[in-house]
Amino acid sequence: MLLLAFDTATPAVTAALHDGTTVVAESTRIDARRHGELLLPAIDRVLRDAGAAKGDLTALAVGVGPGPYTGLRVGLVTAAALGHALGIPVHGVCTLDGLARAARAEGVTGPFAAVTDARRKEVYWAAYDEHGARVSGPDVDRPADIADRLAGAPAVGAGALLHAGVLTGARGPEHVSAGHLAAHAAERLAAGGDLLPPVPLYLRRPDAQVPAGYKAVLPA
Amino acid sequence: MADEPLVLGIETSCDETGVGVVRGTTLLADAVASSVDEHARFGGVVPEVASRAHLEAMVPTVQRALDQAGVTAADLDGIAVTAGPGLAGALLVGVSAAKAYAYALGKPLYGVNHLASHICVSQLEHGRLPEPTMALLVSGGHSSLLLTEDITSDVRPLGATIDDAAGEAFDKVARVLGLGFPGGPVVDRMAREGDPEAIRFPRGLTGPRDPEYDFSFSGLKTAVARWVEQKRRAGEDVPVADVAASFQEAVTDVLTRKAVKACRANGVDHLMIGGGVAANSRLRAMAEERCERAGIRLRVPRPGLCTDNGAMVAALGAEMVRRGRDASALDLSADSSLPVTEVSVPDPHGAVHAHAHHSLGGGA
């Protein structure tokens, strides 16, 4: 197995290669405004670092968010096109699951939440049990509205750190890494389990309003 | 023809996901998925709705284009994509997809200008562009007079709209008349039943001291609204067909008058008209009439190639390959305000050199 994973649902533009046993290469850059510019070079870098060819890839895993839409779509359309051109399957992974796995790897124990910035004073988040299994979410909410439910439990991710005044359990890791996303996907696939379809978790409708009636030009 | 470059083009600057396949100047496939129906109730294109639709449509539309063309992706000599101008989020979907295809297939990537593509599509219908060619580009987002000596490297703006684009005026007038969105096709249809001389609407920027090649359609749109509202307030029926015909006459009169004038002043005897508004039947007829009188050869692509499509991007990409122009880098940006003078976005480090596909002396 040679799995390429990447995620652009948050400010982290991250790509990694997993050989079925371990992560063999990884590249992560934090830049919320340049997903489109950074992703393909990052993919190229991890393949080169691992000495692998595009034709060696057996599957793709892509973060499906939730996340701000414009960046999120860069990863999804890149995955769709690469999968199409290379003739390999494309799997979706909830970005928060990648973050949760990173948190467990960094020693977070007990129930916790993974939280990313949804902008507009809201966060994307999901809750995990002490085994790291997602038990609720992903959802989009205001930090104050989830603070009670978390009751001071660890809350990892940039969305938690941004609202540390409200989410008292806020801590690192701050960013999702494709290595953890890849490991999550590789384990699921090896176990014959299901991953998500590679379609975005927007969680919000597009901002658009049906215009109210015709506005006259002549003075009333 | 068989040794001409085979290029796939991707266009996502607005609400059409277009993928075309072109060999040299021969159109092999033109697949379009439009989200226009999803925008209709909003009375205009909603960028986020368009971007979501592009993502969903991308791979199926690429596959449809390859099937139509009867080629496989491995046969391609390059991937071209609209790098700008257009809606930022919408462009980014196409640019990201194009990069992934180019990378996976090991083909050069050409980020090209949307406006230059609208001009170059003429090659698919009428053979290689004469040099120089005057181009009148009229759409929902643009109204420009452009002079090109070499469509892969030299496009010079002579004038452009100072307010609304021509297509925008059609949309707004359609709203005033309660005809729905988009306005272009329905106004064109209504106008066929009306009298273009019924109402003398103003011709913007045609005074002796006005800029010669700039356009203005905002005043015209307001004049139509005032005229219609006055009728309604007086309790009279609005002659919708006459209003549509008279409005359309004012737009096409100014567009063709200035285009012919620009050709004459610059000694250019070929005029191409492109962009969505070039699908308008009155504009096509009037341009034909006036060009014939002025001794100018007119090139207007069929309506389906005037609106946004991927074939036009592929046409420009194929010309880039043929002329050995530099390819773009994998960190190519989508640029919502890419200047019209930048026909393509070559790799700034110049590392990616395309080889000339075959000699420039080759015929069309």
Coordinates of C-alpha atoms in Angstrom, one line a residue:
Chain A
M1 CA 0.0 0.0 0.0
L2 CA 1.2 3.5 -0.8
L3 CA -1.3 6.1 0.5
L4 CA -1.1 9.8 -0.2
A5 CA -3.0 11.9 2.2
F6 CA -3.5 15.7 2.3
D7 CA -5.7 18.3 4.0
T8 CA -6.5 21.9 3.2
A9 CA -9.5 22.5 5.5
T10 CA -7.6 24.6 8.0
P11 CA -4.6 27.0 7.7
A12 CA -2.4 23.9 7.6
V13 CA -1.5 22.8 4.1
T14 CA -0.3 19.3 4.8
A15 CA 0.5 16.2 2.8
A16 CA 2.0 12.9 3.8
L17 CA 2.8 9.5 2.4
H18 CA 2.0 6.2 4.3
D19 CA 3.3 2.8 3.2
G20 CA 0.8 0.8 5.2
T21 CA 3.1 0.5 8.2
T22 CA 4.3 4.0 8.8
V23 CA 4.4 7.6 7.6
V24 CA 7.3 7.8 5.2
A25 CA 7.2 11.5 4.3
E26 CA 5.3 14.5 5.4
S27 CA 5.2 18.3 4.6
T28 CA 3.2 20.9 6.5
R29 CA 3.0 24.6 5.9
I30 CA 0.8 27.0 7.8
D31 CA -0.7 29.7 5.5
A32 CA -4.4 30.3 5.5
R33 CA -4.2 32.3 2.2
R34 CA -2.2 30.1 -0.1
H35 CA -3.7 26.7 -0.2
G36 CA -3.9 26.7 -3.9
E37 CA -0.3 27.7 -4.4
L38 CA 1.1 25.3 -1.7
L39 CA -0.7 22.0 -2.1
L40 CA 0.7 20.5 -5.3
P41 CA 4.3 21.5 -4.5
A42 CA 3.8 19.8 -1.1
I43 CA 2.5 16.6 -2.7
D44 CA 5.5 16.7 -5.1
R45 CA 7.8 17.2 -2.1
V46 CA 6.6 14.2 -0.1
L47 CA 6.8 11.9 -3.2
R48 CA 10.3 13.0 -3.9
D49 CA 11.4 12.7 -0.2
A50 CA 10.1 9.2 -0.2
G51 CA 11.7 8.4 -3.5
A52 CA 8.2 7.3 -4.8
A53 CA 6.6 7.8 -8.2
K54 CA 3.1 9.0 -8.8
G55 CA 2.4 5.7 -10.5
D56 CA 3.2 3.8 -7.2
L57 CA 0.3 5.4 -5.3
T58 CA -2.5 2.9 -4.5
A59 CA -5.0 5.3 -2.8
L60 CA -5.7 8.9 -1.8
A61 CA -7.1 10.2 1.5
V62 CA -8.3 13.8 1.7
G63 CA -9.5 15.9 4.6
V64 CA -13.2 16.7 3.9
G65 CA -13.4 19.3 6.6
P66 CA -15.3 20.9 8.1
G67 CA -13.4 24.0 7.2
P68 CA -13.6 27.4 5.4
Y69 CA -14.9 26.5 1.9
T70 CA -12.4 28.0 -0.5
G71 CA -9.4 26.3 1.0
L72 CA -11.3 23.1 1.7
R73 CA -12.2 22.8 -2.0
V74 CA -8.5 23.0 -3.1
G75 CA -7.8 19.7 -1.4
L76 CA -11.0 18.0 -2.5
V77 CA -10.8 18.9 -6.2
T78 CA -7.1 18.1 -6.2
A79 CA -7.9 14.7 -4.8
A80 CA -10.7 14.1 -7.2
A81 CA -8.5 15.0 -10.2
L82 CA -5.5 13.1 -9.1
G83 CA -7.6 10.0 -8.4
H84 CA -9.2 10.4 -11.8
A85 CA -6.0 10.8 -13.7
L86 CA -4.1 8.0 -11.8
G87 CA -7.1 5.6 -11.7
I88 CA -6.9 5.1 -7.9
P89 CA -9.6 5.4 -5.2
V90 CA -10.1 8.6 -3.2
H91 CA -11.3 8.4 0.4
G92 CA -12.5 11.1 2.7
V93 CA -11.5 11.6 6.3
C94 CA -13.0 14.1 8.7
T95 CA -10.3 16.7 9.3
L96 CA -11.2 16.8 13.0
D97 CA -10.5 13.0 13.2
G98 CA -7.0 13.7 12.0
L99 CA -6.6 16.4 14.6
A100 CA -8.0 14.1 17.3
R101 CA -5.4 11.4 16.4
A102 CA -2.6 14.0 16.6
A103 CA -3.9 14.9 20.1
R104 CA -3.9 11.3 21.3
A105 CA -0.4 10.9 19.9
E106 CA 0.7 13.9 22.0
G107 CA -0.7 12.4 25.2
V108 CA -4.2 13.7 25.5
T109 CA -6.2 11.3 27.6
G110 CA -9.8 10.9 28.6
P111 CA -12.7 12.5 26.7
F112 CA -11.8 15.5 24.7
A113 CA -12.8 17.8 21.8
A114 CA -11.1 18.7 18.5
V115 CA -11.9 22.3 17.6
T116 CA -11.0 24.4 14.5
D117 CA -11.7 28.0 13.5
A118 CA -15.0 28.4 11.6
R119 CA -14.5 32.2 11.4
R120 CA -17.5 34.5 12.1
K121 CA -16.9 33.9 15.9
E122 CA -17.8 30.2 15.5
V123 CA -15.9 26.9 15.6
Y124 CA -16.1 23.6 14.0
W125 CA -15.8 20.8 16.5
A126 CA -16.3 17.2 17.4
A127 CA -16.2 15.3 20.7
Y128 CA -14.1 12.1 21.2
D129 CA -14.3 9.5 24.0
E130 CA -11.3 8.2 26.0
H131 CA -10.5 5.7 23.2
G132 CA -10.3 8.4 20.6
A133 CA -13.6 7.5 18.9
R134 CA -15.8 10.4 17.7
V135 CA -19.0 10.5 19.7
S136 CA -20.5 13.7 18.4
G137 CA -20.1 16.1 15.5
P138 CA -18.8 17.5 13.4
D139 CA -20.8 20.6 14.2
V140 CA -20.5 24.3 13.9
D141 CA -21.3 26.4 17.0
R142 CA -20.3 29.4 19.0
P143 CA -17.6 28.7 21.6
A144 CA -19.7 29.9 24.5
D145 CA -22.5 27.4 23.5
I146 CA -20.2 24.4 23.7
A147 CA -18.2 25.5 26.8
D148 CA -20.7 24.0 29.2
R149 CA -20.8 20.7 27.4
L150 CA -17.0 20.4 27.4
A151 CA -16.9 21.3 31.1
G152 CA -13.2 22.1 31.0
A153 CA -12.3 18.8 29.2
P154 CA -9.3 19.1 26.9
A155 CA -10.1 21.0 23.7
V156 CA -7.3 20.7 21.1
G157 CA -6.8 22.7 17.9
A158 CA -6.4 26.3 16.8
G159 CA -10.1 26.9 17.2
A160 CA -9.8 26.0 20.9
L161 CA -6.7 28.1 21.4
L162 CA -8.3 31.1 19.7
H163 CA -11.1 31.0 22.2
A164 CA -9.1 29.8 25.2
G165 CA -10.9 32.3 27.4
V166 CA -14.1 30.4 27.0
L167 CA -12.8 26.9 26.3
T168 CA -10.8 26.5 29.5
G169 CA -9.3 23.1 28.4
A170 CA -7.7 24.6 25.3
R171 CA -4.3 23.1 24.4
G172 CA -2.2 21.8 21.6
P173 CA -1.8 20.3 19.1
E174 CA -2.7 23.4 17.2
H175 CA -2.8 22.0 13.7
V176 CA -3.9 18.9 11.8
S177 CA -1.2 16.9 10.1
A178 CA -1.6 14.7 7.1
G179 CA 0.6 12.1 8.8
H180 CA -2.1 11.4 11.3
L181 CA -4.8 11.7 8.7
A182 CA -2.9 9.1 6.6
A183 CA -2.4 6.8 9.6
H184 CA -6.1 7.0 10.4
A185 CA -7.1 6.1 6.8
A186 CA -4.5 3.4 6.5
E187 CA -5.7 1.6 9.6
R188 CA -9.3 1.8 8.6
L189 CA -8.5 0.5 5.1
A190 CA -6.3 -2.3 6.5
A191 CA -9.2 -3.3 8.8
G192 CA -11.6 -3.4 5.9
G193 CA -13.5 -0.5 7.4
D194 CA -15.3 2.4 5.8
L195 CA -14.0 5.9 5.2
L196 CA -16.1 8.9 4.2
P197 CA -17.0 9.8 0.6
P198 CA -14.7 12.5 -0.7
V199 CA -17.3 15.3 -0.5
P200 CA -16.9 18.5 1.5
L201 CA -18.5 18.9 5.0
Y202 CA -19.6 22.5 4.6
L203 CA -22.0 22.4 7.5
R204 CA -23.4 25.8 6.4
R205 CA -25.5 26.9 3.5
P206 CA -24.0 29.4 1.0
D207 CA -24.6 33.0 2.1
A208 CA -27.0 34.3 -0.4
Q209 CA -30.3 36.1 -0.1
V210 CA -33.1 36.1 -2.6
P211 CA -33.4 39.8 -3.4
A212 CA -36.5 41.5 -2.0
G213 CA -38.7 42.8 -4.9
Y214 CA -37.8 45.3 -7.5
K215 CA -36.3 48.6 -6.3
A216 CA -37.7 51.6 -8.2
V217 CA -35.4 54.2 -9.8
L218 CA -38.0 57.0 -9.7
P219 CA -38.4 58.9 -6.4
A220 CA -41.5 57.7 -4.6
Chain B
M1 CA -3.4 18.3 -38.5
A2 CA -2.5 15.1 -36.7
D3 CA 0.7 16.6 -35.4
E4 CA -0.9 19.8 -34.0
P5 CA -0.9 20.0 -30.2
L6 CA -3.7 18.2 -28.4
V7 CA -4.8 20.3 -25.4
L8 CA -7.5 20.0 -22.7
G9 CA -8.8 23.3 -21.4
I10 CA -10.6 24.0 -18.1
E11 CA -12.7 27.1 -17.4
T12 CA -14.4 27.9 -14.1
S13 CA -14.2 31.7 -13.9
C14 CA -18.0 32.2 -13.3
D15 CA -20.9 29.8 -13.3
E16 CA -20.0 27.4 -16.1
T17 CA -17.7 24.4 -15.5
G18 CA -16.3 24.1 -19.0
V19 CA -13.9 21.5 -20.3
G20 CA -12.8 21.4 -23.9
V21 CA -10.4 19.4 -26.0
V22 CA -8.8 21.0 -29.0
R23 CA -6.2 19.8 -31.6
G24 CA -4.5 22.8 -33.0
T25 CA -7.5 24.8 -34.3
T26 CA -9.9 21.9 -34.5
L27 CA -12.5 21.5 -31.8
L28 CA -12.8 17.9 -30.6
A29 CA -15.0 18.3 -27.5
D30 CA -16.8 21.1 -25.6
A31 CA -18.4 19.8 -22.4
V32 CA -20.2 22.4 -20.1
A33 CA -22.0 21.9 -16.8
S34 CA -23.8 25.1 -15.9
S35 CA -25.1 26.1 -12.4
V36 CA -27.1 29.0 -13.9
D37 CA -30.5 27.5 -12.8
E38 CA -29.2 27.5 -9.2
H39 CA -28.5 31.3 -9.4
A40 CA -31.7 32.3 -11.1
R41 CA -33.7 32.9 -7.9
F42 CA -31.0 35.1 -6.6
G43 CA -31.1 37.3 -9.7
G44 CA -27.4 36.9 -10.3
V45 CA -24.5 34.5 -9.9
V46 CA -23.8 33.7 -6.2
P47 CA -20.0 32.9 -6.0
E48 CA -20.2 30.3 -3.3
V49 CA -23.0 28.4 -5.1
A50 CA -20.9 28.5 -8.3
S51 CA -17.8 27.2 -6.5
R52 CA -19.6 24.3 -4.9
A53 CA -21.1 23.4 -8.3
H54 CA -17.6 23.5 -9.9
L55 CA -16.2 21.0 -7.4
E56 CA -19.1 18.6 -8.1
A57 CA -19.0 18.9 -11.8
M58 CA -15.2 18.9 -12.4
V59 CA -14.3 15.2 -12.9
P60 CA -17.5 14.2 -14.7
T61 CA -17.1 17.1 -17.1
V62 CA -13.4 16.2 -17.8
Q63 CA -14.4 12.6 -18.5
R64 CA -17.3 13.7 -20.7
A65 CA -14.9 15.9 -22.7
L66 CA -12.3 13.2 -23.1
D67 CA -15.1 10.7 -24.2
Q68 CA -16.5 13.3 -26.7
A69 CA -13.0 13.9 -28.2
G70 CA -12.3 10.2 -28.4
V71 CA -8.9 10.6 -26.8
T72 CA -7.3 9.5 -23.5
A73 CA -5.7 11.8 -21.0
A74 CA -2.3 10.2 -21.8
D75 CA -2.5 11.5 -25.4
L76 CA -2.7 15.2 -24.3
D77 CA 0.2 17.6 -25.0
G78 CA -0.9 20.0 -22.3
I79 CA -3.5 21.2 -19.8
A80 CA -4.7 24.8 -20.0
V81 CA -6.8 26.5 -17.4
T82 CA -8.3 30.0 -16.9
A83 CA -6.1 31.6 -14.3
G84 CA -8.2 34.8 -14.3
P85 CA -9.9 37.2 -14.3
G86 CA -13.1 35.9 -12.7
L87 CA -14.6 34.9 -9.3
A88 CA -11.7 34.0 -7.0
G89 CA -13.2 31.0 -5.4
A90 CA -14.5 29.6 -8.6
L91 CA -11.2 30.1 -10.5
L92 CA -9.4 28.3 -7.7
V93 CA -11.4 25.1 -8.3
G94 CA -10.4 25.0 -11.9
V95 CA -6.8 26.0 -11.3
S96 CA -6.4 23.3 -8.6
A97 CA -7.9 20.6 -10.8
A98 CA -5.8 21.6 -13.8
K99 CA -2.6 21.4 -11.7
A100 CA -3.5 18.0 -10.4
Y101 CA -4.2 16.7 -13.9
A102 CA -1.0 18.2 -15.3
Y103 CA 1.0 16.8 -12.4
A104 CA -0.6 13.3 -12.4
L105 CA -0.3 13.0 -16.2
G106 CA 3.2 14.6 -16.5
K107 CA 1.9 17.3 -18.9
P108 CA 2.8 21.0 -19.1
L109 CA 0.3 23.4 -17.4
Y110 CA -0.8 26.6 -19.0
G111 CA -2.5 29.2 -16.9
V112 CA -4.2 31.6 -19.3
N113 CA -6.3 34.7 -19.4
H114 CA -10.1 34.4 -19.7
L115 CA -10.4 37.3 -22.1
A116 CA -7.6 36.2 -24.4
S117 CA -9.4 32.7 -24.5
H118 CA -12.6 34.4 -25.6
I119 CA -10.7 35.9 -28.6
C120 CA -8.7 32.7 -29.4
V121 CA -11.9 30.6 -29.6
S122 CA -12.4 32.2 -33.0
Q123 CA -9.7 30.0 -34.3
L124 CA -11.9 26.9 -33.9
E125 CA -14.4 28.4 -36.3
H126 CA -12.5 30.5 -38.7
G127 CA -8.9 29.4 -38.7
R128 CA -5.9 31.1 -37.2
L129 CA -6.4 34.7 -36.1
P130 CA -5.2 37.3 -38.6
E131 CA -2.6 39.5 -37.1
P132 CA -3.6 42.1 -36.1
T133 CA -7.2 41.4 -35.1
M134 CA -9.6 43.7 -33.3
A135 CA -11.7 42.0 -30.6
L136 CA -14.9 43.2 -29.1
L137 CA -15.5 41.3 -25.9
V138 CA -18.9 41.6 -24.4
S139 CA -20.2 39.5 -21.5
G140 CA -21.8 39.8 -18.0
G141 CA -18.5 40.8 -16.6
H142 CA -16.6 42.5 -19.4
S143 CA -17.1 45.0 -22.2
S144 CA -13.8 45.7 -23.9
L145 CA -12.2 46.6 -27.2
L146 CA -8.9 44.8 -27.5
L147 CA -6.2 44.8 -30.3
T148 CA -4.1 41.7 -30.6
E149 CA -1.0 41.2 -32.7
D150 CA -0.3 37.7 -31.3
I151 CA -2.9 36.1 -29.1
T152 CA -0.3 34.2 -27.0
S153 CA 1.7 37.3 -26.1
D154 CA 0.2 40.7 -27.1
V155 CA -3.3 41.9 -26.2
R156 CA -3.7 45.7 -25.9
P157 CA -6.8 47.3 -24.4
L158 CA -8.2 50.2 -26.4
G159 CA -11.3 50.8 -24.2
A160 CA -13.6 49.2 -21.7
T161 CA -16.8 49.9 -19.8
I162 CA -16.5 52.5 -17.1
D163 CA -19.5 51.1 -15.2
D164 CA -21.7 48.1 -16.0
A165 CA -20.8 45.4 -18.5
A166 CA -23.1 45.0 -21.4
G167 CA -24.4 41.7 -20.2
E168 CA -25.0 43.2 -16.8
A169 CA -27.3 45.8 -18.4
F170 CA -29.3 43.0 -20.1
D171 CA -29.7 41.3 -16.7
K172 CA -30.8 44.5 -15.0
V173 CA -33.2 45.5 -17.8
A174 CA -34.7 42.0 -17.7
R175 CA -35.3 42.5 -13.9
V176 CA -37.0 45.8 -14.6
L177 CA -39.3 44.1 -17.1
G178 CA -39.9 41.1 -14.8
L179 CA -38.3 38.7 -17.3
G180 CA -36.0 36.8 -14.9
F181 CA -32.3 35.8 -14.9
P182 CA -30.2 35.6 -17.0
G183 CA -31.5 38.5 -19.0
G184 CA -29.6 38.1 -22.3
P185 CA -31.5 35.3 -24.0
V186 CA -34.9 36.5 -22.9
V187 CA -34.4 40.1 -23.9
D188 CA -33.2 38.9 -27.2
R189 CA -36.3 36.8 -27.7
M190 CA -38.7 39.5 -26.6
A191 CA -37.0 42.1 -28.8
R192 CA -37.8 40.0 -31.9
E193 CA -41.5 41.0 -31.5
G194 CA -40.7 44.6 -30.8
D195 CA -39.9 47.8 -32.6
P196 CA -36.3 48.9 -32.1
E197 CA -37.1 52.5 -33.0
A198 CA -40.1 52.7 -30.7
I199 CA -38.1 54.5 -27.9
R200 CA -34.9 56.4 -28.4
F201 CA -32.8 55.3 -25.4
P202 CA -29.5 57.1 -24.8
R203 CA -26.2 56.0 -26.4
G204 CA -23.6 56.3 -23.6
L205 CA -20.3 57.9 -24.2
T206 CA -20.9 58.8 -27.9
G207 CA -20.6 62.6 -27.5
P208 CA -17.7 64.4 -29.3
R209 CA -15.7 64.8 -26.2
D210 CA -16.3 61.3 -24.7
P211 CA -13.5 58.7 -24.7
E212 CA -13.7 57.1 -28.1
Y213 CA -13.5 53.4 -27.1
D214 CA -14.9 53.3 -23.6
F215 CA -18.4 52.2 -22.9
S216 CA -21.1 53.1 -20.3
F217 CA -24.3 51.1 -19.8
S218 CA -25.3 52.3 -16.4
G219 CA -27.1 55.4 -17.6
L220 CA -28.9 53.4 -20.3
K221 CA -30.2 50.9 -17.7
T222 CA -31.5 53.7 -15.5
A223 CA -33.1 55.4 -18.5
V224 CA -35.0 52.2 -19.3
A225 CA -36.1 51.8 -15.7
R226 CA -37.4 55.4 -15.5
W227 CA -39.3 55.0 -18.8
V228 CA -40.9 51.7 -17.6
E229 CA -41.8 53.1 -14.2
Q230 CA -43.3 56.2 -15.6
K231 CA -45.6 54.0 -17.8
R232 CA -46.6 51.9 -14.8
R233 CA -47.3 54.9 -12.6
A234 CA -49.5 56.4 -15.4
G235 CA -51.4 53.2 -15.3
E236 CA -50.5 52.3 -18.8
D237 CA -49.4 48.9 -20.1
V238 CA -45.6 48.6 -20.6
P239 CA -44.9 47.5 -24.2
V240 CA -42.3 45.0 -23.1
A241 CA -41.2 43.9 -26.6
D242 CA -40.7 47.5 -27.7
V243 CA -38.7 48.3 -24.6
A244 CA -36.6 45.2 -25.0
A245 CA -36.0 45.9 -28.7
S246 CA -35.2 49.6 -28.2
F247 CA -32.8 48.9 -25.3
Q248 CA -31.1 46.1 -27.2
E249 CA -30.8 48.5 -30.2
A250 CA -29.1 51.1 -28.0
V251 CA -26.5 48.6 -26.7
T252 CA -25.7 47.0 -30.0
D253 CA -25.6 50.4 -31.8
V254 CA -22.8 51.7 -29.4
L255 CA -20.9 48.4 -29.4
T256 CA -20.7 48.0 -33.2
R257 CA -20.2 51.7 -33.9
K258 CA -17.1 51.9 -31.6
A259 CA -15.8 48.5 -32.8
V260 CA -15.9 49.6 -36.4
K261 CA -14.4 53.0 -35.6
A262 CA -11.5 51.2 -33.7
C263 CA -10.8 49.0 -36.7
R264 CA -10.7 52.0 -39.1
A265 CA -8.6 54.2 -36.8
N266 CA -6.0 51.3 -36.4
G267 CA -6.1 50.1 -39.9
V268 CA -7.4 46.7 -38.8
D269 CA -9.6 44.8 -41.2
H270 CA -10.6 41.8 -39.1
L271 CA -13.1 42.2 -36.2
M272 CA -13.9 39.3 -33.8
I273 CA -16.7 39.5 -31.3
G274 CA -16.8 37.2 -28.3
G275 CA -18.3 36.8 -24.9
G276 CA -21.8 35.8 -23.8
V277 CA -23.4 39.0 -25.3
A278 CA -22.0 38.0 -28.7
A279 CA -24.7 35.3 -28.7
N280 CA -27.2 38.2 -29.1
S281 CA -28.9 37.9 -32.5
R282 CA -29.3 41.7 -33.0
L283 CA -25.6 42.3 -32.2
R284 CA -24.6 39.7 -34.7
A285 CA -26.8 41.0 -37.4
M286 CA -25.9 44.7 -36.9
A287 CA -22.2 43.9 -36.7
E288 CA -22.4 42.0 -40.0
E289 CA -24.2 44.9 -41.7
R290 CA -21.8 47.5 -40.5
C291 CA -18.6 45.5 -41.0
E292 CA -19.7 44.7 -44.6
R293 CA -20.3 48.4 -45.2
A294 CA -16.8 49.3 -43.8
G295 CA -15.0 46.5 -45.6
I296 CA -14.1 44.7 -42.4
R297 CA -14.1 40.9 -42.2
L298 CA -16.2 39.8 -39.2
R299 CA -15.5 36.7 -37.1
V300 CA -18.2 35.7 -34.6
P301 CA -18.1 32.2 -33.2
R302 CA -21.3 30.2 -32.9
P303 CA -23.3 31.2 -29.8
G304 CA -22.2 28.1 -27.8
L305 CA -18.6 29.1 -28.1
C306 CA -19.3 32.8 -27.3
T307 CA -20.5 32.0 -23.7
D308 CA -17.9 30.7 -21.3
N309 CA -16.6 27.3 -22.2
G310 CA -13.5 25.1 -21.9
A311 CA -12.9 24.8 -25.6
M312 CA -11.8 28.5 -25.8
V313 CA -9.2 27.8 -23.0
A314 CA -8.0 24.7 -24.9
A315 CA -7.8 26.8 -28.1
L316 CA -5.4 29.3 -26.5
G317 CA -3.5 26.5 -24.8
A318 CA -3.0 24.7 -28.1
E319 CA -1.7 28.0 -29.6
M320 CA 0.7 28.4 -26.6
V321 CA 2.1 24.9 -27.2
R322 CA 2.4 25.5 -30.9
R323 CA 4.3 28.7 -30.4
G324 CA 6.6 27.2 -27.7
R325 CA 5.4 29.6 -25.0
D326 CA 6.5 29.0 -21.4
A327 CA 4.3 26.8 -19.3
S328 CA 3.1 27.7 -15.8
A329 CA 4.5 26.4 -12.5
L330 CA 2.7 24.1 -10.1
D331 CA 2.3 27.0 -7.6
L332 CA 0.3 28.9 -10.2
S333 CA -2.2 31.2 -8.5
A334 CA -5.8 31.9 -9.4
D335 CA -5.9 35.7 -10.0
S336 CA -9.4 37.2 -9.9
S337 CA -8.1 40.5 -11.3
L338 CA -5.5 39.2 -13.8
P339 CA -4.9 42.1 -16.2
V340 CA -6.0 41.6 -19.8
T341 CA -2.5 42.4 -21.0
E342 CA -1.2 39.2 -19.2
V343 CA -2.2 36.5 -21.7
S344 CA -0.7 33.8 -19.6
V345 CA 1.0 33.3 -16.3
P346 CA 4.4 31.6 -17.1
D347 CA 6.6 30.1 -14.4
P348 CA 8.3 33.2 -12.9
H349 CA 11.5 31.1 -12.5
G350 CA 11.4 30.2 -16.2
A351 CA 12.2 26.6 -15.3
V352 CA 9.5 25.0 -17.4
H353 CA 10.3 25.5 -21.0
A354 CA 7.8 24.2 -23.5
H355 CA 9.3 23.2 -26.8
A356 CA 7.8 24.6 -30.0
H357 CA 5.4 22.0 -31.2
H358 CA 6.1 22.5 -34.8
S359 CA 7.2 25.3 -37.0
L360 CA 5.3 28.6 -36.9
G361 CA 5.2 28.5 -40.7
G362 CA 2.7 25.7 -40.7
G363 CA -0.7 26.6 -42.2
A364 CA -4.0 26.8 -40.4

